[in-house]
């Protein structure tokens, strides 16, 4: 197997690079054709490595690529999930090479989607090839790769509810997360939920001269800033009434355990050019990211932002505000609390609209399962070190739904690094990580099939 991987690694990389060239951005309708092309490309590659019943499942939005290989119905079934859609590439001027003109430089593949998530999905495609060439799959697999993860997975949610029989499996396997470092392997065992909103503050019925009217009317931008500022108190606690009511409070022992993960605040600050960390009083960086909910403004606009100056009071101000949720908050409850609170703090003189976007539920995945142990053992073999379980800060909304709708737990077998700059300019994925993934995944299947009935 090792020599097969070595002999074929250039081809594996070339195939991935060809896929990365297709700008499958889901947020912007102008890329719709490329979305379809990226789905078709994956379908062809899955067929090539020997998966069966490979199809594009149509949805109200982007198609889902599905394939399977049922080797023996009495064996366990692994359902692999990933996404072929990518985040928008802007700001383009900050990329050192084109986001959709992949280059391999310093042992890293640079392109939008290199790590999140086409590169990680492609490890699975090539792991299937490796297994097929070396005695076949040790258990059944189903593969489902969607094209709307970065915009909330709404249509996948519907697809999952409508295809429970088709998606029947014993475990979900996902490579769409990261590790602490290449010399500190880890497995994420938690994902945060999400509640995302756009808010609109309206003042006067038209933009006004700021001299003729200024001081006598509510300025929507001033008001919006004040409202946003009031959402955290001086200890960086979120001030929305009831926001923390359901938050799972960890025991001192569990917190101590969590804080044993290798983490250096010095390196953390240095890696993103910060003089100091910042966050909720009373919690460490690891806790702030892993087990505490947050509220962040993702964008804010209004008024005049062009060259020079314009003395104006804008009629409207806008912001995109998201909250990351932890067990046992629900996006529905938090969305209602946010809507209520945000409307209630609007002063007289403006009107406020809150428009919820997508949501997602937090999850914690088990570590005492056969599947988790199979993944941990596989990583220990290929990295030479036992992986540490970590609570990640990101969100993959479908994971909670796999549990609630299908009753299936997930293993997050991710090979990215925080430094891969996912969602940022110059996203990349280490060639080392890509190849380690292809090497580790077949061992997961072996371990899982072997230990399943024990
Ligand atoms: N793969 C990421 C999530 C992620 C990355 C989790 C690294 C853990 C470690 C995923 O593609 C993503 O970006 N999710 C979005 C949520 C979605 C609803 C837009 C996120 O976390 O913002
Ligand atoms: Mn992803
Ligand atoms: Mn993403």
Tab-separated table of C-alpha atoms and ligand atoms in Angstrom:
chain	number	residue	atom	x	y	z
A	1	UNK	CA	0.000	0.000	0.000
A	2	UNK	CA	2.818	2.391	0.927
A	3	UNK	CA	4.533	1.991	-2.443
A	4	UNK	CA	1.243	2.363	-4.328
A	5	UNK	CA	0.703	5.671	-2.559
A	6	UNK	CA	4.212	6.821	-3.343
A	7	UNK	CA	4.029	5.742	-6.997
A	8	UNK	CA	0.716	7.502	-7.516
A	9	UNK	CA	0.965	10.621	-5.378
A	10	UNK	CA	1.728	12.960	-8.267
A	11	UNK	CA	-1.343	11.765	-10.137
A	12	UNK	CA	-3.481	12.100	-6.972
A	13	UNK	CA	-2.305	15.700	-6.627
A	14	UNK	CA	-2.902	16.484	-10.300
A	15	UNK	CA	-6.446	15.163	-10.084
A	16	UNK	CA	-7.130	17.278	-6.997
A	17	UNK	CA	-5.647	20.359	-8.653
A	18	UNK	CA	-7.966	19.844	-11.657
A	19	UNK	CA	-10.942	19.751	-9.314
A	20	UNK	CA	-9.750	22.844	-7.421
A	21	UNK	CA	-9.611	24.736	-10.727
A	22	UNK	CA	-13.406	24.673	-10.850
A	23	UNK	CA	-14.707	27.671	-8.840
A	24	UNK	CA	-17.563	25.938	-7.023
A	25	UNK	CA	-18.638	28.933	-4.922
A	26	UNK	CA	-22.106	28.294	-3.510
A	27	UNK	CA	-22.794	31.780	-2.133
A	28	UNK	CA	-22.854	33.491	-5.533
A	29	UNK	CA	-25.319	32.354	-8.233
A	30	UNK	CA	-22.924	33.383	-11.002
A	31	UNK	CA	-20.911	30.226	-10.265
A	32	UNK	CA	-23.872	27.905	-10.737
A	33	UNK	CA	-22.382	26.242	-13.814
A	34	UNK	CA	-19.129	25.614	-12.002
A	35	UNK	CA	-21.041	24.055	-9.125
A	36	UNK	CA	-22.500	21.565	-11.616
A	37	UNK	CA	-19.078	20.994	-13.201
A	38	UNK	CA	-17.480	20.298	-9.818
A	39	UNK	CA	-20.251	17.832	-8.981
A	40	UNK	CA	-19.824	16.072	-12.345
A	41	UNK	CA	-16.054	15.917	-11.871
A	42	UNK	CA	-16.449	14.197	-8.507
A	43	UNK	CA	-19.059	11.806	-9.876
A	44	UNK	CA	-16.645	10.707	-12.626
A	45	UNK	CA	-13.763	10.225	-10.167
A	46	UNK	CA	-15.963	8.141	-7.821
A	47	UNK	CA	-17.019	5.934	-10.736
A	48	UNK	CA	-13.403	5.579	-11.814
A	49	UNK	CA	-12.299	4.184	-8.450
A	50	UNK	CA	-15.102	1.612	-8.495
A	51	UNK	CA	-17.987	3.029	-6.522
A	52	UNK	CA	-21.426	1.958	-7.686
A	53	UNK	CA	-24.760	3.681	-8.231
A	54	UNK	CA	-22.948	6.979	-8.473
A	55	UNK	CA	-25.469	9.727	-9.184
A	56	UNK	CA	-26.205	13.411	-8.865
A	57	UNK	CA	-29.217	13.736	-6.611
A	58	UNK	CA	-31.158	16.842	-7.539
A	59	UNK	CA	-32.405	19.154	-4.832
A	60	UNK	CA	-34.095	22.544	-4.858
A	61	UNK	CA	-30.535	23.882	-4.893
A	62	UNK	CA	-27.172	22.343	-5.752
A	63	UNK	CA	-26.957	18.603	-6.509
A	64	UNK	CA	-25.692	16.068	-3.984
A	65	UNK	CA	-23.108	13.593	-5.277
A	66	UNK	CA	-23.927	10.103	-4.028
A	67	UNK	CA	-22.215	6.762	-4.504
A	68	UNK	CA	-21.860	3.466	-2.671
A	69	UNK	CA	-20.155	0.108	-2.549
A	70	UNK	CA	-22.060	-2.556	-0.695
A	71	UNK	CA	-19.616	-5.443	-0.406
A	72	UNK	CA	-21.673	-7.551	2.004
A	73	UNK	CA	-24.921	-6.494	3.691
A	74	UNK	CA	-23.876	-8.301	6.862
A	75	UNK	CA	-20.872	-6.004	7.264
A	76	UNK	CA	-21.106	-2.542	8.851
A	77	UNK	CA	-21.656	0.523	6.670
A	78	UNK	CA	-19.751	3.801	6.819
A	79	UNK	CA	-21.395	6.931	5.383
A	80	UNK	CA	-18.781	9.469	4.270
A	81	UNK	CA	-19.942	13.089	4.132
A	82	UNK	CA	-18.185	16.142	2.745
A	83	UNK	CA	-18.835	19.224	0.612
A	84	UNK	CA	-17.624	20.279	-2.820
A	85	UNK	CA	-18.789	23.876	-2.516
A	86	UNK	CA	-16.309	26.514	-1.390
A	87	UNK	CA	-16.386	29.958	0.182
A	88	UNK	CA	-16.139	33.058	-2.026
A	89	UNK	CA	-12.482	33.870	-2.765
A	90	UNK	CA	-12.540	37.611	-2.120
A	91	UNK	CA	-10.649	39.791	-1.338
A	92	UNK	CA	-8.870	38.645	-4.510
A	93	UNK	CA	-6.029	41.185	-4.256
A	94	UNK	CA	-4.740	39.481	-1.116
A	95	UNK	CA	-4.065	36.156	-2.892
A	96	UNK	CA	-0.486	35.602	-4.027
A	97	UNK	CA	-1.744	33.292	-6.792
A	98	UNK	CA	-5.239	32.948	-8.241
A	99	UNK	CA	-7.689	31.178	-5.907
A	100	UNK	CA	-8.739	28.934	-8.788
A	101	UNK	CA	-5.308	28.573	-10.353
A	102	UNK	CA	-3.901	26.065	-7.864
A	103	UNK	CA	-0.151	25.997	-7.290
A	104	UNK	CA	1.944	23.674	-5.158
A	105	UNK	CA	4.498	25.765	-3.304
A	106	UNK	CA	6.544	24.923	-0.192
A	107	UNK	CA	4.852	21.513	-0.041
A	108	UNK	CA	1.405	23.099	0.147
A	109	UNK	CA	-1.483	23.190	-2.325
A	110	UNK	CA	-2.751	26.779	-2.610
A	111	UNK	CA	-6.343	27.237	-3.789
A	112	UNK	CA	-9.800	28.053	-2.469
A	113	UNK	CA	-11.175	24.723	-1.237
A	114	UNK	CA	-7.732	23.084	-0.974
A	115	UNK	CA	-8.467	22.195	2.651
A	116	UNK	CA	-12.156	23.164	3.047
A	117	UNK	CA	-13.286	20.773	1.801
A	118	UNK	CA	-12.353	19.517	-1.677
A	119	UNK	CA	-8.837	18.475	-0.631
A	120	UNK	CA	-10.181	16.533	2.315
A	121	UNK	CA	-12.985	14.938	0.276
A	122	UNK	CA	-10.441	13.897	-2.332
A	123	UNK	CA	-8.405	12.008	0.302
A	124	UNK	CA	-11.442	9.736	0.638
A	125	UNK	CA	-11.768	9.233	-3.112
A	126	UNK	CA	-8.126	8.198	-3.314
A	127	UNK	CA	-8.369	6.083	-0.147
A	128	UNK	CA	-11.115	4.119	-1.940
A	129	UNK	CA	-8.772	3.643	-4.902
A	130	UNK	CA	-6.003	2.438	-2.584
A	131	UNK	CA	-8.345	-0.045	-0.877
A	132	UNK	CA	-9.853	-1.299	-4.160
A	133	UNK	CA	-6.347	-1.986	-5.474
A	134	UNK	CA	-5.399	-3.857	-2.305
A	135	UNK	CA	-8.043	-6.484	-1.666
A	136	UNK	CA	-11.199	-4.338	-1.661
A	137	UNK	CA	-13.173	-2.558	1.028
A	138	UNK	CA	-13.371	-4.247	4.426
A	139	UNK	CA	-16.934	-2.963	4.927
A	140	UNK	CA	-19.706	-1.150	3.051
A	141	UNK	CA	-19.440	2.513	2.173
A	142	UNK	CA	-21.853	5.193	1.112
A	143	UNK	CA	-20.578	8.599	0.043
A	144	UNK	CA	-22.585	11.795	0.066
A	145	UNK	CA	-20.922	15.067	-0.918
A	146	UNK	CA	-23.079	18.168	-0.968
A	147	UNK	CA	-22.763	21.557	-2.635
A	148	UNK	CA	-24.360	23.859	-0.065
A	149	UNK	CA	-22.432	23.392	3.190
A	150	UNK	CA	-21.033	26.899	3.123
A	151	UNK	CA	-24.534	28.348	2.826
A	152	UNK	CA	-26.230	26.311	5.530
A	153	UNK	CA	-27.018	22.836	4.079
A	154	UNK	CA	-30.764	23.537	3.944
A	155	UNK	CA	-31.456	21.241	0.993
A	156	UNK	CA	-29.264	18.488	2.385
A	157	UNK	CA	-31.385	18.599	5.542
A	158	UNK	CA	-34.466	17.915	3.421
A	159	UNK	CA	-32.621	15.180	1.452
A	160	UNK	CA	-31.563	13.421	4.664
A	161	UNK	CA	-35.106	13.456	6.046
A	162	UNK	CA	-36.497	12.085	2.772
A	163	UNK	CA	-33.848	9.380	2.233
A	164	UNK	CA	-33.466	7.680	5.594
A	165	UNK	CA	-33.395	4.182	4.106
A	166	UNK	CA	-30.863	5.061	1.405
A	167	UNK	CA	-28.574	6.677	3.984
A	168	UNK	CA	-28.818	3.880	6.559
A	169	UNK	CA	-25.355	3.406	8.046
A	170	UNK	CA	-23.568	2.540	11.272
A	171	UNK	CA	-21.365	5.600	11.465
A	172	UNK	CA	-20.743	8.879	9.644
A	173	UNK	CA	-17.162	9.699	8.690
A	174	UNK	CA	-16.266	13.319	7.913
A	175	UNK	CA	-12.968	14.970	7.015
A	176	UNK	CA	-13.832	18.667	7.267
A	177	UNK	CA	-12.045	19.687	10.471
A	178	UNK	CA	-8.468	20.047	11.634
A	179	UNK	CA	-5.767	18.853	13.972
A	180	UNK	CA	-3.681	20.779	16.508
A	181	UNK	CA	-0.432	20.302	14.559
A	182	UNK	CA	1.278	17.724	12.379
A	183	UNK	CA	3.336	16.605	15.365
A	184	UNK	CA	0.313	16.787	17.690
A	185	UNK	CA	-2.444	14.750	16.074
A	186	UNK	CA	-5.950	15.292	17.429
A	187	UNK	CA	-9.566	14.452	16.683
A	188	UNK	CA	-12.314	17.037	17.085
A	189	UNK	CA	-15.135	15.750	19.260
A	190	UNK	CA	-17.245	18.882	19.353
A	191	UNK	CA	-18.661	21.408	16.921
A	192	UNK	CA	-20.470	24.595	17.806
A	193	UNK	CA	-23.925	25.486	16.548
A	194	UNK	CA	-24.837	28.692	14.778
A	195	UNK	CA	-27.518	31.364	14.726
A	196	UNK	CA	-26.936	33.912	11.947
A	197	UNK	CA	-28.843	37.141	11.327
A	198	UNK	CA	-28.913	40.218	9.206
A	199	UNK	CA	-30.151	43.329	10.992
A	200	UNK	CA	-31.421	46.529	9.448
A	201	UNK	CA	-31.857	49.804	11.322
A	202	UNK	CA	-33.960	52.457	9.596
A	203	UNK	CA	-34.074	56.102	10.613
A	204	UNK	CA	-35.296	58.947	8.392
A	205	UNK	CA	-37.084	58.126	5.137
A	206	UNK	CA	-34.112	59.403	3.077
A	207	UNK	CA	-30.435	60.210	3.504
A	208	UNK	CA	-30.149	63.641	5.166
A	209	UNK	CA	-27.724	66.568	5.189
A	210	UNK	CA	-25.841	66.011	8.458
A	211	UNK	CA	-25.730	69.741	9.166
A	212	UNK	CA	-29.357	70.534	8.508
A	213	UNK	CA	-30.636	67.548	10.489
A	214	UNK	CA	-27.697	66.261	12.550
A	215	UNK	CA	-28.259	66.268	16.300
A	216	UNK	CA	-32.021	66.311	15.988
A	217	UNK	CA	-32.602	62.835	14.511
A	218	UNK	CA	-31.420	59.350	15.400
A	219	UNK	CA	-28.508	58.400	13.117
A	220	UNK	CA	-29.079	54.709	12.223
A	221	UNK	CA	-25.341	53.990	12.077
A	222	UNK	CA	-24.671	55.563	15.486
A	223	UNK	CA	-27.627	53.672	16.887
A	224	UNK	CA	-26.606	50.350	15.345
A	225	UNK	CA	-23.081	50.676	16.771
A	226	UNK	CA	-24.454	51.430	20.218
A	227	UNK	CA	-26.879	48.517	20.045
A	228	UNK	CA	-24.098	46.138	18.960
A	229	UNK	CA	-21.731	47.439	21.642
A	230	UNK	CA	-24.361	46.753	24.297
A	231	UNK	CA	-24.503	43.047	23.381
A	232	UNK	CA	-21.378	42.374	25.503
A	233	UNK	CA	-20.774	43.636	29.042
A	234	UNK	CA	-17.431	44.740	30.518
A	235	UNK	CA	-16.481	41.095	31.134
A	236	UNK	CA	-17.335	40.139	27.564
A	237	UNK	CA	-20.383	38.217	28.657
A	238	UNK	CA	-23.271	38.353	26.206
A	239	UNK	CA	-26.106	40.476	27.578
A	240	UNK	CA	-29.084	38.891	25.806
A	241	UNK	CA	-31.431	37.790	28.615
A	242	UNK	CA	-31.589	33.988	28.822
A	243	UNK	CA	-28.658	33.496	26.432
A	244	UNK	CA	-26.677	31.314	28.867
A	245	UNK	CA	-29.645	29.541	30.491
A	246	UNK	CA	-29.155	26.221	28.676
A	247	UNK	CA	-25.359	26.318	28.324
A	248	UNK	CA	-23.809	23.055	29.446
A	249	UNK	CA	-21.565	23.866	32.406
A	250	UNK	CA	-18.545	21.593	32.587
A	251	UNK	CA	-17.306	20.236	35.902
A	252	UNK	CA	-13.962	21.505	37.166
A	253	UNK	CA	-12.486	18.100	36.332
A	254	UNK	CA	-13.774	18.246	32.743
A	255	UNK	CA	-12.445	21.786	32.349
A	256	UNK	CA	-9.046	20.731	33.634
A	257	UNK	CA	-9.070	17.797	31.215
A	258	UNK	CA	-10.026	20.085	28.324
A	259	UNK	CA	-7.216	22.491	29.188
A	260	UNK	CA	-4.656	19.711	29.089
A	261	UNK	CA	-4.660	19.842	25.272
A	262	UNK	CA	-1.378	21.196	23.963
A	263	UNK	CA	-2.024	24.916	23.440
A	264	UNK	CA	0.197	27.957	23.758
A	265	UNK	CA	-1.377	31.418	23.988
A	266	UNK	CA	1.979	32.830	22.869
A	267	UNK	CA	1.906	30.847	19.625
A	268	UNK	CA	-1.795	31.556	19.211
A	269	UNK	CA	-1.202	35.317	19.407
A	270	UNK	CA	1.859	35.190	17.223
A	271	UNK	CA	0.204	33.134	14.495
A	272	UNK	CA	-2.447	35.805	13.875
A	273	UNK	CA	-0.394	38.881	14.750
A	274	UNK	CA	-2.088	39.849	18.010
A	275	UNK	CA	-0.569	41.590	21.042
A	276	UNK	CA	-3.106	40.060	23.422
A	277	UNK	CA	-5.908	37.511	23.567
A	278	UNK	CA	-9.433	38.747	24.218
A	279	UNK	CA	-12.663	37.142	25.296
A	280	UNK	CA	-15.045	36.105	27.988
A	281	UNK	CA	-13.662	36.734	31.465
A	282	UNK	CA	-12.910	33.617	33.467
A	283	UNK	CA	-12.189	31.281	30.563
A	284	UNK	CA	-9.044	30.156	28.761
A	285	UNK	CA	-8.574	30.453	25.003
A	286	UNK	CA	-9.253	26.742	24.574
A	287	UNK	CA	-12.507	27.105	26.549
A	288	UNK	CA	-13.553	30.296	24.757
A	289	UNK	CA	-13.323	28.473	21.438
A	290	UNK	CA	-14.460	25.002	22.465
A	291	UNK	CA	-17.148	25.200	25.148
A	292	UNK	CA	-18.408	28.786	25.329
A	293	UNK	CA	-20.963	30.488	23.085
A	294	UNK	CA	-20.029	33.720	21.307
A	295	UNK	CA	-21.539	36.642	19.417
A	296	UNK	CA	-19.680	38.328	16.563
A	297	UNK	CA	-20.428	40.957	13.955
A	298	UNK	CA	-19.419	39.528	10.560
A	299	UNK	CA	-20.031	42.645	8.540
A	300	UNK	CA	-21.404	46.152	8.980
A	301	UNK	CA	-22.287	48.775	6.426
A	302	UNK	CA	-24.242	51.892	5.667
A	303	UNK	CA	-23.749	55.529	4.740
A	304	UNK	CA	-20.925	56.870	2.621
A	305	UNK	CA	-17.813	54.715	2.282
A	306	UNK	CA	-16.408	55.989	-1.022
A	307	UNK	CA	-13.435	58.314	-1.635
A	308	UNK	CA	-13.274	61.558	0.303
A	309	UNK	CA	-15.962	62.863	2.611
A	310	UNK	CA	-19.704	63.253	2.326
A	311	UNK	CA	-21.645	64.897	5.145
A	312	UNK	CA	-24.649	62.672	5.399
A	313	UNK	CA	-26.904	60.893	7.834
A	314	UNK	CA	-27.858	57.636	6.169
A	315	UNK	CA	-31.411	56.425	6.180
A	316	UNK	CA	-30.311	52.849	6.946
A	317	UNK	CA	-27.563	50.845	8.606
A	318	UNK	CA	-26.971	47.092	8.355
A	319	UNK	CA	-24.974	44.353	10.043
A	320	UNK	CA	-24.552	40.594	9.861
A	321	UNK	CA	-24.384	39.110	13.329
A	322	UNK	CA	-23.711	35.480	14.212
A	323	UNK	CA	-23.693	33.522	17.413
A	324	UNK	CA	-21.779	30.256	17.930
A	325	UNK	CA	-23.702	27.919	20.193
A	326	UNK	CA	-22.697	25.138	22.543
A	327	UNK	CA	-24.632	22.217	24.051
A	328	UNK	CA	-27.513	22.490	25.039
A	329	UNK	CA	-28.423	25.749	23.355
A	330	UNK	CA	-30.634	25.400	20.284
A	331	UNK	CA	-30.514	27.687	17.280
A	332	UNK	CA	-34.298	28.097	17.395
A	333	UNK	CA	-34.303	29.338	20.999
A	334	UNK	CA	-31.292	31.580	20.562
A	335	UNK	CA	-32.699	33.015	17.335
A	336	UNK	CA	-35.922	33.940	19.154
A	337	UNK	CA	-34.011	35.436	22.115
A	338	UNK	CA	-31.801	37.486	19.799
A	339	UNK	CA	-34.709	38.783	17.708
A	340	UNK	CA	-36.664	39.793	20.791
A	341	UNK	CA	-33.735	41.426	22.529
A	342	UNK	CA	-32.386	43.265	19.509
A	343	UNK	CA	-35.779	44.797	18.766
A	344	UNK	CA	-36.225	45.716	22.444
A	345	UNK	CA	-33.019	47.746	22.702
A	346	UNK	CA	-33.826	49.960	19.703
A	347	UNK	CA	-34.322	53.555	20.824
A	348	UNK	CA	-37.303	55.622	19.725
A	349	UNK	CA	-36.496	57.247	16.397
A	350	UNK	CA	-35.498	54.107	14.488
A	351	UNK	CA	-37.148	50.888	13.428
A	352	UNK	CA	-35.294	47.582	13.501
A	353	UNK	CA	-35.671	44.461	11.394
A	354	UNK	CA	-33.950	41.180	12.205
A	355	UNK	CA	-33.784	38.626	9.399
A	356	UNK	CA	-32.538	35.184	10.474
A	357	UNK	CA	-30.315	33.370	7.952
A	358	UNK	CA	-29.263	29.808	8.611
A	359	UNK	CA	-28.780	27.988	11.860
A	360	UNK	CA	-27.198	24.810	13.078
A	361	UNK	CA	-27.073	22.798	16.270
A	362	UNK	CA	-23.992	22.104	18.381
A	363	UNK	CA	-22.749	18.534	18.832
A	364	UNK	CA	-20.381	16.518	20.946
A	365	UNK	CA	-19.351	13.185	19.433
A	366	UNK	CA	-18.621	10.086	21.535
A	367	UNK	CA	-15.067	8.917	22.215
A	368	UNK	CA	-16.013	5.500	23.622
A	369	UNK	CA	-17.400	4.205	20.318
A	370	UNK	CA	-15.823	1.540	18.099
A	371	UNK	CA	-15.621	4.125	15.306
A	372	UNK	CA	-13.790	6.750	17.366
A	373	UNK	CA	-11.377	4.134	18.661
A	374	UNK	CA	-10.820	2.885	15.098
A	375	UNK	CA	-9.967	6.433	14.017
A	376	UNK	CA	-7.694	7.022	17.008
A	377	UNK	CA	-5.856	3.750	16.351
A	378	UNK	CA	-5.450	4.593	12.659
A	379	UNK	CA	-3.962	8.000	13.494
A	380	UNK	CA	-1.689	6.489	16.106
A	381	UNK	CA	-0.349	4.127	13.435
A	382	UNK	CA	0.287	6.789	10.784
A	383	UNK	CA	1.383	9.678	13.055
A	384	UNK	CA	3.161	7.588	15.676
A	385	UNK	CA	1.238	9.329	18.466
A	386	UNK	CA	-2.141	8.891	20.134
A	387	UNK	CA	-4.499	11.679	19.002
A	388	UNK	CA	-5.907	14.054	21.622
A	389	UNK	CA	-9.662	14.723	21.580
A	390	UNK	CA	-10.446	18.451	21.156
A	391	UNK	CA	-13.575	20.600	21.144
A	392	UNK	CA	-13.550	22.606	17.922
A	393	UNK	CA	-15.055	26.035	17.456
A	394	UNK	CA	-16.395	25.671	13.903
A	395	UNK	CA	-19.771	24.411	12.757
A	396	UNK	CA	-20.959	21.651	10.434
A	397	UNK	CA	-24.722	21.901	10.854
A	398	UNK	CA	-25.570	18.558	9.264
A	399	UNK	CA	-23.712	16.575	11.962
A	400	UNK	CA	-26.373	17.230	14.619
A	401	UNK	CA	-29.030	16.364	12.054
A	402	UNK	CA	-27.363	13.036	11.225
A	403	UNK	CA	-27.801	12.221	14.904
A	404	UNK	CA	-31.342	13.543	15.338
A	405	UNK	CA	-32.780	12.346	11.992
A	406	UNK	CA	-30.819	9.158	11.324
A	407	UNK	CA	-29.664	8.319	14.849
A	408	UNK	CA	-26.052	8.021	13.649
A	409	UNK	CA	-22.938	9.326	15.407
A	410	UNK	CA	-20.099	11.004	13.539
A	411	UNK	CA	-16.330	10.683	13.640
A	412	UNK	CA	-14.560	13.913	12.621
A	413	UNK	CA	-11.409	12.561	11.006
A	414	UNK	CA	-9.984	15.915	9.892
A	415	UNK	CA	-6.480	16.576	8.567
A	416	UNK	CA	-6.439	20.386	8.253
A	417	UNK	CA	-4.551	22.878	10.393
A	418	UNK	CA	-5.761	26.230	11.768
A	419	UNK	CA	-2.934	27.811	9.768
A	420	UNK	CA	-4.427	26.529	6.474
A	421	UNK	CA	-6.329	29.823	6.173
A	422	UNK	CA	-9.703	28.307	5.317
A	423	UNK	CA	-12.239	30.998	4.308
A	424	UNK	CA	-9.252	33.415	4.041
A	425	UNK	CA	-6.996	34.531	1.186
A	426	UNK	CA	-4.257	31.997	0.339
A	427	UNK	CA	-6.102	28.964	1.660
A	428	UNK	CA	-3.843	25.937	1.432
A	429	UNK	CA	-3.508	22.291	2.403
A	430	UNK	CA	-0.243	20.549	3.187
A	431	UNK	CA	0.800	17.832	0.748
A	432	UNK	CA	1.876	15.954	3.888
A	433	UNK	CA	-1.649	16.252	5.316
A	434	UNK	CA	-3.313	15.194	2.058
A	435	UNK	CA	-1.130	12.086	1.787
A	436	UNK	CA	-1.451	11.290	5.512
A	437	UNK	CA	-5.192	11.361	5.058
A	438	UNK	CA	-5.043	8.880	2.180
A	439	UNK	CA	-2.810	6.660	4.289
A	440	UNK	CA	-4.914	6.907	7.473
A	441	UNK	CA	-8.430	6.456	6.063
A	442	UNK	CA	-7.927	2.820	4.886
A	443	UNK	CA	-6.627	1.951	8.356
A	444	UNK	CA	-9.788	3.416	9.855
A	445	UNK	CA	-11.876	1.056	7.699
A	446	UNK	CA	-9.713	-1.912	8.643
A	447	UNK	CA	-9.909	-1.192	12.363
A	448	UNK	CA	-13.602	-0.403	12.229
A	449	UNK	CA	-14.579	-3.543	10.305
A	450	UNK	CA	-12.393	-5.661	12.552
A	451	UNK	CA	-13.700	-4.339	15.867
A	452	UNK	CA	-17.330	-3.718	14.878
A	453	UNK	CA	-18.795	-6.942	16.280
A	454	UNK	CA	-16.569	-7.293	19.295
B	1	LIG	N1	-15.232	22.916	7.551
B	1	LIG	C1	-15.834	24.073	8.114
B	1	LIG	C2	-16.089	23.961	9.601
B	1	LIG	C3	-14.889	23.649	10.461
B	1	LIG	C4	-13.608	23.999	10.096
B	1	LIG	C5	-15.093	22.993	11.632
B	1	LIG	C6	-12.533	23.694	10.896
B	1	LIG	C7	-14.035	22.697	12.454
B	1	LIG	C8	-12.743	23.036	12.073
B	1	LIG	C9	-17.150	24.335	7.395
B	1	LIG	O1	-17.001	24.281	6.007
B	1	LIG	C10	-17.609	25.721	7.721
B	1	LIG	O2	-16.958	26.654	7.337
B	1	LIG	N2	-18.761	25.849	8.392
B	1	LIG	C11	-19.374	27.119	8.621
B	1	LIG	C12	-20.829	26.956	8.950
B	1	LIG	C13	-21.756	27.088	7.782
B	1	LIG	C14	-23.188	27.004	8.250
B	1	LIG	C15	-21.519	28.323	6.985
B	1	LIG	C16	-18.742	27.807	9.792
B	1	LIG	O3	-18.257	27.161	10.732
B	1	LIG	O4	-18.767	29.044	9.783
B	2	LIG	MN1	-15.937	22.641	5.445
B	3	LIG	MN1	-16.091	26.213	5.374
